[in-house]
Short mmCIF file of C-alpha atoms in Angstrom, two decimals:
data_model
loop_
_atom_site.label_atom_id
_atom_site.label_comp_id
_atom_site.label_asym_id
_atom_site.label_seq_id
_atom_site.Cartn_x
_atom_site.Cartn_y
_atom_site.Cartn_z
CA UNK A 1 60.15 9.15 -6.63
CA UNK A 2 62.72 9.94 -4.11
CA UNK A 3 64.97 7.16 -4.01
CA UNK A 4 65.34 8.26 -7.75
CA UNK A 5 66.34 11.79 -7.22
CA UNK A 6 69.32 11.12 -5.39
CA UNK A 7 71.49 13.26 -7.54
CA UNK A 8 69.35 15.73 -8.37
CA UNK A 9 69.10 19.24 -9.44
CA UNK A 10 66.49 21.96 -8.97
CA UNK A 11 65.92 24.15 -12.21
CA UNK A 12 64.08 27.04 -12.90
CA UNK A 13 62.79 28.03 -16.45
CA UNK A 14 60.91 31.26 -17.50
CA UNK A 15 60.79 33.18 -19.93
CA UNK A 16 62.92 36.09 -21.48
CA UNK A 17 60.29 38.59 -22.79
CA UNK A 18 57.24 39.84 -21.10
CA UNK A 19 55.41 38.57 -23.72
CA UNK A 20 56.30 34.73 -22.33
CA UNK A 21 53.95 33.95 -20.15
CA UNK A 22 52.12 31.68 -22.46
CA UNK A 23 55.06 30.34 -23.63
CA UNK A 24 56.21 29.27 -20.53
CA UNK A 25 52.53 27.75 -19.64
CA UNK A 26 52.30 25.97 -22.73
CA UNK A 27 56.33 24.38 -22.11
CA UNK A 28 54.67 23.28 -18.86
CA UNK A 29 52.31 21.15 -20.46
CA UNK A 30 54.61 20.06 -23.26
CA UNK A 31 56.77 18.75 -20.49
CA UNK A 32 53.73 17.48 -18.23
CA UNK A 33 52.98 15.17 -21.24
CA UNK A 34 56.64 13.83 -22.16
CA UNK A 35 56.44 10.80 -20.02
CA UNK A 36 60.54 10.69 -20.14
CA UNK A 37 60.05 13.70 -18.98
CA UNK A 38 57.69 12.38 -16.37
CA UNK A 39 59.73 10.16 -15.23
CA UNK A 40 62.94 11.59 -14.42
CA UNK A 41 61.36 14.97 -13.24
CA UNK A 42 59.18 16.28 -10.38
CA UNK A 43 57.29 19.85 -12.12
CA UNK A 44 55.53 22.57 -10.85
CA UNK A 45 54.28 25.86 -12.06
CA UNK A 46 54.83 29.01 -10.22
CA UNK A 47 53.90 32.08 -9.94
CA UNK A 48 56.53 34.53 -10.43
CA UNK A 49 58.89 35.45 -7.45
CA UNK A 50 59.17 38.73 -8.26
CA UNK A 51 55.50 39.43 -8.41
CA UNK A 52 55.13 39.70 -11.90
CA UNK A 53 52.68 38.41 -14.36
CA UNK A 54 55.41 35.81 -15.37
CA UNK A 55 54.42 31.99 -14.49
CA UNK A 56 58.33 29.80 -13.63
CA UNK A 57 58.60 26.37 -14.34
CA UNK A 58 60.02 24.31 -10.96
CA UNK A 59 61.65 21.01 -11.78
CA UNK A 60 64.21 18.81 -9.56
CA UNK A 61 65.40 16.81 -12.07
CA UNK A 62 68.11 13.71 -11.99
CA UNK A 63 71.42 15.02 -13.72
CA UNK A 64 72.27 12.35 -16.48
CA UNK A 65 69.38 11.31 -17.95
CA UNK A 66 66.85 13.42 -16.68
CA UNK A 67 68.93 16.37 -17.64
CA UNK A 68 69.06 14.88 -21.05
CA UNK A 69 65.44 14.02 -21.68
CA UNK A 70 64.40 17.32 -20.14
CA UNK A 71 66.69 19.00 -22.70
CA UNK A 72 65.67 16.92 -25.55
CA UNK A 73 62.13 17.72 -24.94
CA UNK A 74 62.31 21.09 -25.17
CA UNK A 75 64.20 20.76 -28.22
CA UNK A 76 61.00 19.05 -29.53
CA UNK A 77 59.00 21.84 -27.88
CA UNK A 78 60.89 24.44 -29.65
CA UNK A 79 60.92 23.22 -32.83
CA UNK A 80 56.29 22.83 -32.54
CA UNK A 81 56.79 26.24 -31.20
CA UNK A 82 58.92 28.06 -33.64
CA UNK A 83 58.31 31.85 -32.45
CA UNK A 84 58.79 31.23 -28.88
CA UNK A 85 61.10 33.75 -27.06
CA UNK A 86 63.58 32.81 -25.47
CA UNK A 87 63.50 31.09 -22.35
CA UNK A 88 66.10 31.29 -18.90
CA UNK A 89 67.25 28.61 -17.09
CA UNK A 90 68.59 28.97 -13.59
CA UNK A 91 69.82 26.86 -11.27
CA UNK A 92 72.37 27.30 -8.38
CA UNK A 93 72.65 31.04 -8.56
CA UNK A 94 73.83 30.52 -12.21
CA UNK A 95 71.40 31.10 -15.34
CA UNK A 96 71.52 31.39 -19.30
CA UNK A 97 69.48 32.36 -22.02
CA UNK A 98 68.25 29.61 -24.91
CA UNK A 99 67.36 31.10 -27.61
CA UNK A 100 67.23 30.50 -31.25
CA UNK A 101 66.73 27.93 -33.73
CA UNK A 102 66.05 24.54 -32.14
CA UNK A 103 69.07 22.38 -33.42
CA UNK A 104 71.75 20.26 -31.95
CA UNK A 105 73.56 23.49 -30.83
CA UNK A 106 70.44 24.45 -28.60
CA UNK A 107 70.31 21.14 -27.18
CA UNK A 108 73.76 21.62 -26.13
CA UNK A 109 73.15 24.79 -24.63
CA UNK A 110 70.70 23.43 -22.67
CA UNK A 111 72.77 20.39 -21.33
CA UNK A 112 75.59 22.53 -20.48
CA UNK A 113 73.19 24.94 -18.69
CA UNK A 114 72.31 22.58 -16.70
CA UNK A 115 75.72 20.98 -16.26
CA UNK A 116 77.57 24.07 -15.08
CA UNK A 117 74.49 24.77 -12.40
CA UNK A 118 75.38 21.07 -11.54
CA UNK A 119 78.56 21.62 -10.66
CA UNK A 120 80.00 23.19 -7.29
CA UNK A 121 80.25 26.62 -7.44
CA UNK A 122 84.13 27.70 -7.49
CA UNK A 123 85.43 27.98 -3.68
CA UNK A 124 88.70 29.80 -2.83
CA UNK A 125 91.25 26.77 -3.23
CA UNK A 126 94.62 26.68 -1.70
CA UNK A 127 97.77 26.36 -4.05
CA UNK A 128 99.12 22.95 -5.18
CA UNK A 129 102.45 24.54 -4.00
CA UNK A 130 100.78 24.84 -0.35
CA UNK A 131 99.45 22.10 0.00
#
């Protein structure tokens, strides 16, 4: 699975509420099952950092199409799991809330989560007139 994860990013997902520790175990095994999922994804389920009863979702995933299958699937997650809070996703010191309705808008909040943790952060760049 290595050679695969060449470009890859590591995420982070919990939940919002205190309440979302089932939640968050039961996305885990949503996700465990979506073979696209599977396939594009390493997963693990963690204990909280913080010491907390909270359980975190760990997944290096491939940016592209991992990023959009993991996305999609918790779309289809959401939408089973209508009363779910809402859930964080972190990655590279960067994190945003999903929550809501499960629709296309979601799914794009999830992709550009994902996208903008992708991305270098912003570094101090010298002036085109400097240059």
């Amino acid at each position: 699975m290595e050679q695969r994860m060449q470009a890859a990013l590591r995420v982070e997902i919990s939940a919002e509420a205190d309440d979302g520790d089932l939640a968050i175990h039961d996305l885990y095994r949503w996700l465990r099952r979506d073979s696209d999922v599977r396939a594009h994804a390493e997963l693990n389920l963690l204990p909280s950092r913080d010491g907390g009863p909270l359980a975190v979702i760990d997944l290096v995933v491939s940016q592209g199409l991992g990023a959009m299958n993991l996305a999609l699937s918790y779309a289809a997650w959401r939408a089973a799991q209508p009363t779910a809070p809402a859930v964080l996703i972190a990655a590279n010191g960067r994190s945003i809330a999903v929550r809501g309705e499960c629709d296309a808008e979601t799914v794009r909040t999830f992709l550009e989560a994902m996208e903008s943790a992708s991305a270098p952060s912003p570094t101090p760049a010298a002036d085109a007139d400097s240059a």
